Coordinates of C-alpha atoms in Angstrom, one line a residue:
Chain A
X1 CA 216.2 -89.5 -113.6
X2 CA 212.9 -90.5 -115.4
X3 CA 212.6 -93.4 -113.0
X4 CA 213.0 -91.2 -110.1
X5 CA 210.4 -88.8 -111.4
X6 CA 207.9 -91.7 -111.8
X7 CA 208.6 -92.7 -108.3
X8 CA 208.1 -89.2 -107.1
X9 CA 204.8 -89.1 -109.0
X10 CA 203.6 -92.2 -107.1
X11 CA 204.5 -90.4 -103.9
X12 CA 202.7 -87.2 -104.7
X13 CA 199.6 -89.0 -105.8
X14 CA 199.2 -90.9 -102.5
X15 CA 195.8 -90.0 -101.2
X16 CA 197.1 -89.1 -97.7
X17 CA 199.5 -86.5 -99.3
X18 CA 197.0 -85.3 -101.9
X19 CA 194.7 -84.2 -99.0
X20 CA 197.4 -81.8 -97.7
X21 CA 198.1 -80.7 -101.2
X22 CA 194.4 -79.6 -101.6
X23 CA 194.5 -78.0 -98.1
X24 CA 197.5 -75.9 -99.3
X25 CA 195.7 -75.0 -102.5
X26 CA 192.8 -73.9 -100.5
X27 CA 194.8 -71.7 -98.1
X28 CA 196.8 -70.4 -101.1
X29 CA 193.7 -69.3 -103.0
X30 CA 192.3 -67.5 -99.8
X31 CA 195.6 -65.7 -99.2
X32 CA 195.8 -64.7 -102.9
X33 CA 192.3 -63.4 -102.7
X34 CA 192.8 -61.1 -99.7
X35 CA 194.7 -57.9 -100.7
X36 CA 197.8 -57.3 -98.8
X37 CA 198.5 -60.9 -97.8
X38 CA 201.3 -62.4 -99.7
X39 CA 203.1 -65.9 -100.0
X40 CA 205.3 -64.9 -97.0
X41 CA 202.2 -64.5 -94.9
X42 CA 200.8 -67.9 -96.1
X43 CA 204.2 -69.5 -95.5
X44 CA 204.6 -68.1 -92.0
X45 CA 201.1 -69.4 -91.2
X46 CA 201.9 -72.9 -92.3
X47 CA 205.4 -73.1 -91.0
X48 CA 204.7 -74.2 -87.4
X49 CA 202.6 -77.2 -88.7
X50 CA 205.3 -78.8 -90.7
X51 CA 207.7 -79.2 -87.9
X52 CA 208.8 -82.9 -87.8
X53 CA 206.2 -83.8 -90.6
X54 CA 206.9 -86.4 -93.2
X55 CA 208.8 -84.2 -95.9
X56 CA 206.4 -85.3 -98.8
X57 CA 203.4 -84.2 -96.7
X58 CA 204.9 -81.0 -95.5
X59 CA 206.0 -80.2 -99.1
X60 CA 202.6 -81.0 -100.5
X61 CA 201.1 -78.4 -98.1
X62 CA 203.8 -75.7 -98.6
X63 CA 204.3 -76.0 -102.3
X64 CA 200.5 -76.4 -102.9
X65 CA 200.0 -73.1 -101.2
X66 CA 202.7 -71.2 -102.8
X67 CA 201.9 -72.5 -106.3
X68 CA 198.4 -71.0 -106.4
X69 CA 198.7 -67.8 -104.5
X70 CA 199.4 -66.1 -108.0
X71 CA 196.3 -67.8 -109.3
X72 CA 193.8 -66.7 -106.6
X73 CA 195.2 -63.1 -106.5
X74 CA 193.7 -62.6 -110.1
X75 CA 190.2 -62.2 -108.5
X76 CA 190.8 -58.9 -106.8
X77 CA 193.1 -57.6 -109.5
X78 CA 190.6 -58.0 -112.3
X79 CA 187.3 -57.5 -110.4
X80 CA 188.3 -54.6 -108.3
X81 CA 191.5 -53.3 -109.7
X82 CA 193.4 -54.0 -106.5
X83 CA 196.4 -56.2 -106.6
X84 CA 195.7 -59.4 -104.5
X85 CA 199.5 -59.8 -104.1
X86 CA 202.5 -57.8 -105.5
X87 CA 202.9 -60.3 -108.3
X88 CA 199.5 -59.5 -109.9
X89 CA 199.9 -55.7 -110.3
X90 CA 200.3 -55.7 -114.1
X91 CA 197.1 -57.8 -114.4
X92 CA 195.2 -54.8 -113.4
X93 CA 196.2 -52.8 -116.4
X94 CA 194.0 -54.7 -118.7
X95 CA 192.0 -57.0 -116.4
X96 CA 190.3 -54.1 -114.7
X97 CA 189.2 -52.4 -117.8
X98 CA 187.8 -55.7 -119.2
X99 CA 185.8 -56.2 -116.0
X100 CA 184.5 -52.6 -116.5
X101 CA 183.4 -53.7 -120.0
X102 CA 181.5 -56.6 -118.4
X103 CA 184.1 -59.1 -119.4
X104 CA 185.4 -60.1 -116.1
X105 CA 184.5 -63.8 -116.5
X106 CA 186.3 -63.9 -119.9
X107 CA 189.3 -62.2 -118.4
X108 CA 189.5 -64.4 -115.4
X109 CA 189.1 -67.5 -117.7
X110 CA 192.1 -66.4 -119.7
X111 CA 194.0 -65.5 -116.5
X112 CA 193.5 -68.8 -114.9
X113 CA 194.3 -70.9 -117.9
X114 CA 197.4 -68.8 -118.6
X115 CA 198.3 -69.3 -114.9
X116 CA 197.9 -73.0 -115.3
X117 CA 200.1 -73.2 -118.4
X118 CA 202.7 -70.8 -116.9
X119 CA 202.7 -72.9 -113.7
X120 CA 203.2 -76.2 -115.5
X121 CA 206.0 -74.6 -117.6
X122 CA 207.7 -73.4 -114.4
X123 CA 207.5 -77.0 -113.0
X124 CA 208.9 -78.4 -116.2
X125 CA 211.7 -75.7 -116.2
X126 CA 212.6 -76.7 -112.8
X127 CA 212.8 -80.5 -113.7
X128 CA 214.9 -79.7 -116.7
X129 CA 217.2 -77.3 -115.1
X130 CA 218.3 -79.7 -112.2
X131 CA 221.2 -81.3 -114.0
X132 CA 222.8 -78.1 -115.2
X133 CA 221.7 -75.4 -112.8
X134 CA 224.9 -74.4 -111.2
X135 CA 226.8 -72.7 -114.1
X136 CA 223.6 -70.9 -115.0
X137 CA 223.2 -69.4 -111.5
X138 CA 226.8 -68.4 -111.1
X139 CA 226.7 -66.5 -114.5
X140 CA 224.7 -63.9 -112.8
X141 CA 226.8 -61.6 -110.5
X142 CA 226.0 -58.1 -109.4
X143 CA 226.7 -56.3 -112.7
X144 CA 224.2 -58.6 -114.6
X145 CA 221.7 -58.2 -111.7
X146 CA 222.1 -54.4 -112.0
X147 CA 221.4 -54.6 -115.6
X148 CA 218.4 -56.7 -114.9
X149 CA 217.1 -54.1 -112.6
X150 CA 217.7 -51.5 -115.4
X151 CA 215.6 -53.8 -117.7
X152 CA 212.9 -53.7 -115.2
X153 CA 213.2 -49.9 -114.9
X154 CA 213.0 -49.5 -118.6
X155 CA 209.4 -50.7 -118.4
X156 CA 208.5 -47.3 -116.9
X157 CA 209.1 -45.9 -120.2
X158 CA 206.9 -48.4 -121.9
X159 CA 204.1 -47.9 -119.5
X160 CA 204.3 -44.1 -119.4
X161 CA 201.2 -43.7 -121.5
X162 CA 200.7 -40.5 -123.4
X163 CA 203.2 -38.4 -121.5
X164 CA 206.8 -39.7 -121.2
X165 CA 207.4 -36.7 -118.8
X166 CA 204.8 -38.0 -116.4
X167 CA 205.9 -41.7 -116.6
X168 CA 209.6 -40.9 -116.0
X169 CA 208.7 -38.6 -113.1
X170 CA 206.4 -41.2 -111.6
X171 CA 209.3 -43.7 -111.9
X172 CA 211.6 -41.3 -110.2
X173 CA 209.1 -40.8 -107.4
X174 CA 209.0 -44.6 -106.9
X175 CA 212.7 -44.8 -106.7
X176 CA 213.0 -42.0 -104.3
X177 CA 210.2 -43.7 -102.0
X178 CA 212.3 -46.9 -102.3
X179 CA 215.3 -44.9 -100.9
X180 CA 213.5 -44.3 -97.6
X181 CA 215.0 -46.4 -94.7
X182 CA 218.5 -47.9 -94.3
X183 CA 221.0 -47.5 -97.0
X184 CA 222.4 -50.7 -98.4
X185 CA 226.1 -49.7 -98.5
X186 CA 226.5 -48.2 -95.0
X187 CA 224.7 -48.3 -91.7
X188 CA 222.8 -45.1 -92.3
X189 CA 219.1 -44.1 -92.3
X190 CA 217.7 -41.8 -95.0
X191 CA 214.5 -39.8 -95.1
X192 CA 213.2 -41.2 -91.9
X193 CA 212.6 -37.9 -90.0
X194 CA 213.3 -39.7 -86.7
X195 CA 210.5 -42.1 -87.2
X196 CA 211.2 -45.6 -86.1
X197 CA 208.6 -47.0 -88.5
X198 CA 210.5 -45.5 -91.5
X199 CA 213.8 -47.0 -90.7
X200 CA 212.5 -50.4 -92.2
X201 CA 211.5 -48.5 -95.4
X202 CA 208.1 -48.5 -96.9
X203 CA 206.4 -51.9 -97.3
X204 CA 205.6 -52.9 -100.9
X205 CA 202.1 -54.4 -100.2
X206 CA 201.1 -51.1 -98.6
X207 CA 202.5 -48.9 -101.4
X208 CA 200.8 -51.2 -104.0
X209 CA 197.4 -51.2 -102.3
X210 CA 197.6 -47.5 -101.7
X211 CA 198.6 -46.6 -105.3
X212 CA 195.9 -48.8 -106.9
X213 CA 193.2 -49.6 -104.3
X214 CA 192.7 -46.0 -102.6
X215 CA 192.1 -44.2 -105.8
X216 CA 189.5 -46.9 -107.0
X217 CA 187.5 -46.8 -103.8
X218 CA 187.3 -43.0 -103.9
X219 CA 186.4 -43.0 -107.5
X220 CA 183.8 -45.6 -107.2
X221 CA 182.1 -43.6 -104.5
X222 CA 182.5 -40.2 -106.2
X223 CA 181.2 -41.3 -109.5
X224 CA 178.6 -43.6 -107.9
X225 CA 179.6 -46.5 -110.2
X226 CA 179.9 -50.2 -110.3
X227 CA 183.1 -51.9 -111.5
X228 CA 181.2 -53.1 -114.6
X229 CA 179.0 -50.5 -116.1
X230 CA 177.5 -53.2 -118.3
X231 CA 174.6 -54.8 -116.5
X232 CA 175.0 -58.2 -118.2
X233 CA 178.2 -60.1 -117.9
X234 CA 179.5 -60.9 -121.4
X235 CA 181.6 -63.8 -122.3
X236 CA 182.2 -66.9 -120.2
X237 CA 185.3 -68.4 -118.7
X238 CA 185.6 -70.8 -121.6
X239 CA 185.8 -68.0 -124.0
X240 CA 188.7 -66.7 -122.1
X241 CA 190.4 -70.1 -122.1
X242 CA 190.0 -70.2 -125.9
X243 CA 191.5 -66.8 -126.3
X244 CA 194.5 -67.9 -124.2
X245 CA 194.9 -71.0 -126.5
X246 CA 194.9 -68.7 -129.5
X247 CA 197.7 -66.7 -127.9
X248 CA 199.7 -69.7 -127.0
X249 CA 203.1 -68.4 -128.1
X250 CA 202.5 -65.2 -125.9
X251 CA 201.7 -67.4 -123.0
X252 CA 204.7 -69.7 -123.7
X253 CA 206.9 -66.6 -124.1
X254 CA 205.9 -64.9 -120.9
X255 CA 206.3 -68.2 -118.9
X256 CA 209.8 -68.4 -120.1
X257 CA 210.3 -64.7 -118.9
X258 CA 208.7 -65.7 -115.6
X259 CA 211.0 -68.7 -115.1
X260 CA 214.2 -66.7 -115.9
X261 CA 213.2 -63.9 -113.6
X262 CA 212.3 -66.2 -110.8
X263 CA 215.5 -68.1 -111.4
X264 CA 217.6 -65.1 -110.6
X265 CA 217.8 -64.6 -106.9
X266 CA 217.3 -61.2 -105.5
X267 CA 215.4 -59.6 -108.4
X268 CA 212.2 -60.2 -106.6
X269 CA 208.9 -61.7 -107.9
X270 CA 207.2 -58.3 -107.7
X271 CA 208.7 -57.1 -111.1
X272 CA 208.2 -60.3 -113.1
X273 CA 204.6 -59.4 -114.1
X274 CA 205.6 -56.0 -115.2
X275 CA 208.5 -57.3 -117.4
X276 CA 206.3 -59.9 -119.0
X277 CA 203.5 -57.1 -119.5
X278 CA 206.1 -54.8 -121.1
X279 CA 207.5 -57.5 -123.4
X280 CA 204.0 -58.4 -124.4
X281 CA 203.2 -54.8 -125.1
X282 CA 206.3 -54.6 -127.3
X283 CA 205.8 -57.9 -129.1
X284 CA 202.2 -58.3 -129.7
X285 CA 200.9 -56.7 -132.9
X286 CA 197.9 -54.3 -133.1
X287 CA 197.5 -54.3 -129.3
X288 CA 195.4 -52.1 -127.2
X289 CA 197.4 -52.7 -124.0
X290 CA 196.1 -50.6 -121.1
X291 CA 192.6 -50.3 -122.6
X292 CA 191.2 -53.8 -122.0
X293 CA 193.3 -56.2 -124.2
X294 CA 193.0 -59.6 -122.9
X295 CA 196.6 -60.3 -124.0
X296 CA 197.6 -57.8 -121.3
X297 CA 196.1 -60.3 -118.8
X298 CA 197.6 -63.5 -120.4
X299 CA 201.1 -62.3 -120.4
X300 CA 201.6 -61.2 -116.7
X301 CA 199.5 -64.2 -115.5
X302 CA 201.5 -66.8 -117.3
X303 CA 204.8 -65.3 -116.0
X304 CA 203.9 -64.9 -112.4
X305 CA 202.9 -68.5 -112.0
X306 CA 206.0 -69.7 -114.0
X307 CA 208.2 -67.6 -111.7
X308 CA 207.6 -70.1 -108.8
X309 CA 209.2 -73.0 -110.7
X310 CA 212.2 -70.7 -111.6
X311 CA 212.6 -69.5 -108.0
X312 CA 212.8 -73.0 -106.7
X313 CA 216.0 -73.7 -108.6
X314 CA 218.4 -71.4 -106.4
X315 CA 216.4 -72.0 -103.4
X316 CA 216.5 -75.8 -103.4
X317 CA 219.9 -76.4 -105.1
X318 CA 221.9 -73.6 -103.5
X319 CA 219.9 -72.6 -100.5
X320 CA 219.7 -69.0 -102.1
X321 CA 216.3 -67.8 -101.4
X322 CA 215.2 -65.2 -104.0
X323 CA 212.2 -63.9 -102.0
X324 CA 210.7 -63.8 -98.4
X325 CA 208.5 -66.7 -99.4
X326 CA 211.4 -69.0 -100.5
X327 CA 213.4 -67.8 -97.5
X328 CA 210.7 -69.2 -95.2
X329 CA 210.5 -72.4 -97.4
X330 CA 214.1 -72.9 -96.6
X331 CA 213.2 -72.8 -92.9
X332 CA 210.4 -75.3 -93.6
X333 CA 212.8 -77.7 -95.3
X334 CA 215.1 -77.5 -92.1
X335 CA 212.1 -78.1 -90.0
X336 CA 211.4 -81.3 -91.9
X337 CA 214.9 -82.5 -91.6
X338 CA 216.0 -81.5 -95.1
X339 CA 218.9 -79.2 -96.2
X340 CA 218.9 -77.2 -99.2
X341 CA 222.0 -77.6 -101.4
X342 CA 223.6 -80.3 -103.7
X343 CA 221.9 -83.0 -101.6
X344 CA 218.6 -82.0 -103.2
X345 CA 219.9 -83.5 -106.5
X346 CA 221.7 -86.5 -105.0
X347 CA 220.4 -88.1 -101.9
X348 CA 217.1 -86.3 -101.8
X349 CA 216.3 -86.1 -105.5
X350 CA 213.0 -87.8 -104.9
X351 CA 212.0 -84.7 -102.6
X352 CA 213.1 -82.3 -105.3
X353 CA 211.1 -84.2 -107.9
X354 CA 208.0 -84.5 -105.7
X355 CA 208.2 -80.6 -105.5
X356 CA 208.2 -80.5 -109.3
X357 CA 205.1 -82.6 -109.4
X358 CA 203.4 -80.8 -106.7
X359 CA 203.9 -77.5 -108.5
X360 CA 202.4 -79.0 -111.7
X361 CA 199.5 -80.6 -110.0
X362 CA 198.7 -77.6 -107.6
X363 CA 198.7 -75.2 -110.6
X364 CA 196.3 -77.5 -112.4
X365 CA 193.9 -78.1 -109.6
X366 CA 194.2 -74.5 -108.4
X367 CA 193.3 -73.2 -111.8
X368 CA 190.3 -75.6 -112.2
X369 CA 189.0 -74.6 -108.7
X370 CA 189.3 -70.8 -109.7
X371 CA 187.6 -71.5 -113.0
X372 CA 184.7 -73.1 -111.3
X373 CA 184.5 -70.0 -108.8
X374 CA 184.5 -67.4 -111.7
X375 CA 180.7 -67.2 -112.2
X376 CA 179.7 -66.5 -108.6
X377 CA 182.7 -64.2 -107.8
X378 CA 182.5 -62.1 -111.1
X379 CA 179.0 -61.0 -110.0
X380 CA 180.8 -58.7 -107.6
X381 CA 181.7 -56.5 -110.4
X382 CA 178.0 -55.8 -110.9
X383 CA 177.4 -54.5 -107.3
X384 CA 177.2 -50.7 -106.9
X385 CA 180.3 -48.9 -105.4
X386 CA 178.5 -47.7 -102.4
X387 CA 177.6 -51.3 -101.4
X388 CA 180.9 -52.8 -101.9
X389 CA 183.4 -50.1 -100.8
X390 CA 182.8 -50.1 -97.2
X391 CA 183.6 -53.9 -97.0
X392 CA 186.5 -53.4 -99.3
X393 CA 187.9 -50.7 -97.1
X394 CA 187.7 -53.0 -94.0
X395 CA 189.7 -55.6 -96.0
X396 CA 192.2 -53.0 -97.1
X397 CA 192.8 -51.7 -93.6
X398 CA 193.4 -55.3 -92.4
X399 CA 195.6 -56.1 -95.4
X400 CA 197.7 -52.9 -95.0
X401 CA 198.2 -53.4 -91.3
X402 CA 199.7 -56.9 -91.8
X403 CA 202.8 -55.6 -93.4
X404 CA 204.6 -54.6 -90.3
X405 CA 201.7 -54.6 -87.7
X406 CA 202.3 -50.9 -87.2
X407 CA 200.0 -47.8 -87.4
X408 CA 202.7 -46.4 -89.8
X409 CA 201.3 -48.7 -92.5
X410 CA 197.9 -47.2 -92.3
X411 CA 199.3 -43.7 -92.3
X412 CA 201.3 -44.5 -95.3
X413 CA 198.3 -46.1 -97.0
X414 CA 196.3 -43.0 -96.7
X415 CA 199.2 -40.5 -97.7
X416 CA 200.4 -42.5 -100.8
X417 CA 196.7 -43.3 -101.5
X418 CA 195.9 -39.6 -101.7
X419 CA 198.9 -39.1 -104.0
X420 CA 197.7 -42.1 -106.1
X421 CA 194.3 -40.5 -106.3
X422 CA 195.7 -37.2 -107.5
X423 CA 197.8 -39.1 -110.1
X424 CA 194.6 -40.8 -111.4
X425 CA 192.5 -37.7 -111.8
X426 CA 195.3 -35.7 -113.4
X427 CA 196.1 -38.6 -115.8
X428 CA 199.6 -39.5 -114.4
X429 CA 200.5 -43.2 -115.0
X430 CA 200.8 -45.1 -111.6
X431 CA 202.6 -48.4 -112.7
X432 CA 205.9 -46.6 -113.3
X433 CA 205.8 -45.4 -109.7
X434 CA 205.4 -49.0 -108.4
X435 CA 208.1 -50.3 -110.8
X436 CA 210.5 -47.6 -109.4
X437 CA 209.7 -48.4 -105.9
X438 CA 210.0 -52.3 -106.4
X439 CA 213.4 -51.9 -108.1
X440 CA 215.0 -49.0 -106.0
X441 CA 216.8 -51.1 -103.5
X442 CA 218.0 -53.7 -106.0
X443 CA 219.3 -50.9 -108.3
X444 CA 221.2 -49.1 -105.6
X445 CA 222.6 -52.4 -104.0
X446 CA 223.9 -54.0 -107.3
X447 CA 225.2 -50.8 -108.7
X448 CA 227.2 -50.1 -105.6
X449 CA 228.5 -53.7 -105.4
X450 CA 229.5 -53.6 -109.0
X451 CA 231.4 -50.4 -108.7
X452 CA 233.1 -51.4 -105.4
X453 CA 234.2 -54.9 -106.8
X454 CA 234.8 -54.3 -110.4
X455 CA 235.2 -50.5 -110.9
X456 CA 233.9 -49.7 -114.4
X457 CA 235.3 -52.9 -115.9
X458 CA 232.0 -54.6 -115.4
X459 CA 230.4 -52.7 -118.4
X460 CA 232.3 -54.9 -120.7
X461 CA 231.0 -58.1 -119.4
X462 CA 229.2 -60.0 -122.4
X463 CA 226.0 -60.7 -120.4
X464 CA 225.9 -57.0 -119.4
X465 CA 226.2 -55.9 -123.0
X466 CA 223.7 -58.3 -124.2
X467 CA 221.2 -56.9 -121.5
X468 CA 222.1 -53.4 -122.4
X469 CA 221.3 -54.1 -126.1
X470 CA 217.9 -55.7 -125.0
X471 CA 217.0 -52.6 -123.0
X472 CA 217.9 -50.3 -126.0
X473 CA 215.9 -52.5 -128.4
X474 CA 212.9 -52.5 -126.1
X475 CA 213.0 -48.8 -125.6
X476 CA 213.6 -47.8 -129.3
X477 CA 212.3 -50.8 -131.1
X478 CA 208.6 -49.6 -131.1
X479 CA 209.5 -46.1 -132.4
X480 CA 211.8 -47.5 -135.1
X481 CA 209.2 -50.1 -136.2
X482 CA 206.5 -47.3 -136.2
X483 CA 208.7 -45.1 -138.3
X484 CA 209.5 -48.0 -140.8
X485 CA 206.0 -49.0 -141.2
X486 CA 205.0 -45.3 -141.7
X487 CA 207.6 -45.0 -144.4
X488 CA 206.4 -48.1 -146.1
X489 CA 202.7 -46.9 -145.9
X490 CA 203.6 -43.4 -147.3
X491 CA 205.7 -45.1 -150.0
X492 CA 202.7 -47.3 -150.9
X493 CA 200.4 -44.4 -151.1
X494 CA 202.8 -42.3 -153.3
X495 CA 202.9 -45.1 -155.8
Chain B
X1 CA 189.1 -26.7 -109.9
X2 CA 190.6 -26.3 -113.5
X3 CA 192.2 -29.6 -114.4
X4 CA 195.2 -28.0 -116.2
X5 CA 195.9 -25.7 -113.2
X6 CA 195.5 -28.7 -110.8
X7 CA 198.2 -30.5 -112.9
X8 CA 200.5 -27.5 -112.6
X9 CA 200.1 -27.4 -108.8
X10 CA 200.6 -31.1 -108.6
X11 CA 203.8 -30.7 -110.7
X12 CA 205.1 -27.9 -108.5
X13 CA 204.4 -30.1 -105.4
X14 CA 206.6 -32.8 -107.0
X15 CA 209.3 -30.3 -107.8
X16 CA 209.3 -29.0 -104.4
X17 CA 209.4 -32.7 -103.0
X18 CA 212.4 -33.7 -105.1
X19 CA 214.2 -30.4 -104.4
X20 CA 213.8 -30.9 -100.5
X21 CA 214.8 -34.7 -101.0
X22 CA 217.9 -33.3 -102.9
X23 CA 218.8 -30.9 -100.1
X24 CA 218.2 -33.6 -97.5
X25 CA 220.4 -35.9 -99.5
X26 CA 223.3 -33.6 -99.3
X27 CA 223.5 -34.4 -95.4
X28 CA 224.1 -38.0 -96.0
X29 CA 227.5 -39.8 -96.0
X30 CA 229.0 -40.3 -99.4
X31 CA 228.0 -44.1 -99.8
X32 CA 224.4 -43.4 -98.6
X33 CA 224.1 -40.3 -100.7
X34 CA 224.7 -41.2 -104.2
X35 CA 221.5 -42.9 -105.1
X36 CA 219.0 -40.4 -103.5
X37 CA 221.1 -37.5 -104.6
X38 CA 221.1 -38.4 -108.2
X39 CA 217.5 -39.6 -108.3
X40 CA 216.2 -36.4 -106.5
X41 CA 218.5 -34.2 -108.7
X42 CA 217.0 -35.8 -111.9
X43 CA 213.5 -35.6 -110.5
X44 CA 213.9 -31.9 -109.5
X45 CA 215.3 -31.1 -112.9
X46 CA 212.8 -33.0 -114.9
X47 CA 209.9 -31.7 -112.9
X48 CA 211.1 -28.2 -113.3
X49 CA 211.2 -28.6 -117.1
X50 CA 207.7 -30.3 -117.2
X51 CA 206.4 -27.5 -114.8
X52 CA 207.7 -24.8 -117.2
X53 CA 206.4 -26.6 -120.2
X54 CA 202.9 -27.1 -118.6
X55 CA 202.9 -23.3 -117.6
X56 CA 203.8 -22.3 -121.1
X57 CA 201.1 -24.6 -122.5
X58 CA 198.6 -23.2 -120.0
X59 CA 199.1 -19.6 -120.9
X60 CA 199.4 -20.1 -124.7
X61 CA 197.8 -23.2 -126.0
X62 CA 195.1 -24.3 -123.5
X63 CA 191.7 -23.9 -125.2
X64 CA 188.6 -22.6 -123.6
X65 CA 187.2 -26.0 -123.7
X66 CA 190.2 -27.5 -122.0
X67 CA 190.1 -24.7 -119.4
X68 CA 186.5 -25.6 -118.7
X69 CA 187.6 -29.2 -117.8
X70 CA 187.3 -29.3 -114.0
X71 CA 188.1 -32.0 -111.3
X72 CA 186.0 -32.5 -108.3
X73 CA 187.4 -31.5 -104.9
X74 CA 184.7 -31.6 -102.4
X75 CA 183.0 -34.8 -103.2
X76 CA 186.2 -36.9 -103.1
X77 CA 187.1 -35.0 -99.9
X78 CA 183.9 -36.2 -98.2
X79 CA 184.9 -40.0 -98.9
X80 CA 188.4 -39.2 -97.8
X81 CA 186.9 -37.9 -94.5
X82 CA 184.9 -41.2 -94.2
X83 CA 188.3 -43.1 -94.6
X84 CA 190.1 -40.9 -92.0
X85 CA 186.9 -41.2 -89.7
X86 CA 187.1 -44.8 -89.8
X87 CA 190.9 -45.0 -89.0
X88 CA 190.3 -42.5 -86.2
X89 CA 187.6 -44.8 -84.8
X90 CA 190.0 -47.7 -84.9
X91 CA 192.6 -45.7 -83.1
X92 CA 190.4 -44.8 -80.3
X93 CA 188.0 -47.7 -79.9
X94 CA 189.7 -50.6 -81.6
X95 CA 189.1 -52.5 -84.8
X96 CA 185.9 -54.4 -83.9
X97 CA 183.9 -51.5 -82.4
X98 CA 185.2 -49.1 -85.2
X99 CA 184.3 -51.6 -88.0
X100 CA 180.7 -52.2 -86.5
X101 CA 180.0 -48.4 -86.2
X102 CA 181.6 -47.5 -89.6
X103 CA 179.8 -50.3 -91.6
X104 CA 176.4 -49.5 -89.9
X105 CA 176.6 -45.8 -90.3
X106 CA 178.0 -45.9 -93.9
X107 CA 175.5 -48.4 -95.2
X108 CA 172.6 -46.5 -93.8
X109 CA 173.8 -43.0 -94.7
X110 CA 175.7 -43.4 -98.0
X111 CA 174.5 -46.7 -99.3
X112 CA 170.9 -46.2 -98.3
X113 CA 170.5 -49.6 -97.0
X114 CA 167.7 -50.5 -94.7
X115 CA 168.5 -50.9 -91.0
X116 CA 168.0 -54.6 -91.0
X117 CA 170.0 -55.3 -94.0
X118 CA 172.8 -53.0 -92.6
X119 CA 172.8 -54.9 -89.2
X120 CA 173.1 -58.2 -90.9
X121 CA 175.8 -57.2 -93.4
X122 CA 177.7 -55.7 -90.4
X123 CA 177.3 -58.9 -88.3
X124 CA 178.4 -61.1 -91.2
X125 CA 181.4 -59.1 -91.9
X126 CA 182.4 -59.0 -88.1
X127 CA 182.0 -62.9 -88.0
X128 CA 184.1 -63.3 -91.1
X129 CA 186.9 -61.1 -90.1
X130 CA 186.9 -62.5 -86.5
X131 CA 187.1 -66.0 -87.9
X132 CA 189.8 -65.0 -90.2
X133 CA 191.8 -63.5 -87.4
X134 CA 191.6 -66.8 -85.4
X135 CA 192.2 -69.0 -88.4
X136 CA 195.1 -67.5 -90.2
X137 CA 196.5 -65.3 -87.4
X138 CA 195.5 -61.9 -88.5
X139 CA 196.3 -59.1 -86.1
X140 CA 194.1 -55.9 -85.5
X141 CA 195.5 -52.3 -85.2
X142 CA 196.2 -51.3 -81.6
X143 CA 193.8 -48.8 -80.0
X144 CA 194.1 -46.1 -77.3
X145 CA 191.5 -48.0 -75.2
X146 CA 193.2 -51.3 -75.7
X147 CA 190.0 -52.9 -77.1

């Protein structure tokens, strides 16, 4: 396999193919930069061009683009508090407060370096998993997938902020919004009120933009403020890179979470950043997550790039796409005369290994390019709200409309945006709503399949029990540790 | 408006929303029903508990200082009207004309930009979005006039 890997490296580094990788990287960064456009849009855009292409060239283009979307989407998340794609929602939690403190460049330096490391770890994970991927994938059936969605939902408790009531209610609102549209178990529409648009359910990019972007544009205008209230931008990108290096274990841990979540088909990449953020919040000592802690940027950024490597495993080896993006990638492989499945690790091993190398190189080149763009782009945060908001609104309208090319997207954007604005001014946490929305469909589907297929026996599955323990530890661990440390402190004082 | 009172009204709205969703869920068939029914029931119960808690807190514990904490209504409403106006313009005249008008008027009236600067900013934006539309196949919202 090492020999094949070296051969694949030579193929990838062929100048004629490198050009296409750079083209893919450029498109990926632009798609990531524009709020509302996702990897699916980028893939759909490039798909017509790969028909009949040399597979190595086509892969350089497609994988080059996919690998860096999660890097480019950091710009709007940190500078404007608007998720560039659904995979960078959690980056806002600390990235935007850092930008408000004039530390946008530092935050982005840390984010891009973490993305680079996460992406490379994702590529390595893909390489290492090739020989024994099958038993791992088949270990996850619907009960385990249901427990994983519960693990994601438990993050609502961690992100509830000061009021657990408000956090749980926001999560339930998200779950209810996610129930709009067709039911997974039967051909029946729910809460559609005879609207054709609602039969497809609400679109994630629209809900994400509405809940995060709309309140920010109204707040920036109302309070007549800039993103950064500090006139001088403190800290450079290099400082961010150094901070990431200091938090190497957090970066590595988050990347592993990203690989695992990406590896599991059907869970969706939209939740990976939240899970990494939640784990980071629980495991990092003395953190100020949510108030501008740079480690709150490192964790999700490392995870969302690592996810891409993980998601390639079921896609390439079993033809199971875990997301819209990988589903289109499967179509792209077919157009280039390849077929996903066991042949990807036998007769087409060189193609699979060229994907590994492309993932690694695209992440490195993409991060370097973004690091070079930090200085000019971070100046956006010092422009006053009144100057930047009208242009932002134009961009948001375009982005929201691309979801289903329907006016319903714009109506939903305004209605949920107003709801999000009220949540903002009344101190209700917004991330739990989005987590609930993202996981609603998976939670319902996997619960229903588990019950229909296994009755209640699935509860005794070893992997289900392990995941349940992880959830309980996550939810109660913090409180127990706090009580424990308080007891030690009070004991120390009494002596 | 008093922030604590606004929070009570908002919680009340959420309670009504969950309750209506629960009533609606009762009309679904069994397999379509279980998820929204339990979610809305949990939401309805929890929001009622929270509503009662905030009402009690409001009557008993809210200090005069906290009661004095107000949230702005009219100012945000003004910008919400700008957003709605922009969408209405798109609906009637199409994306390009609406964007040109919205940007020019907003930059002059709200951003206090000079006419020339506003015109140049507007023109650059239109060129960029038109180019993006052609380059990566982005579509505009449909309008009444078909523009």
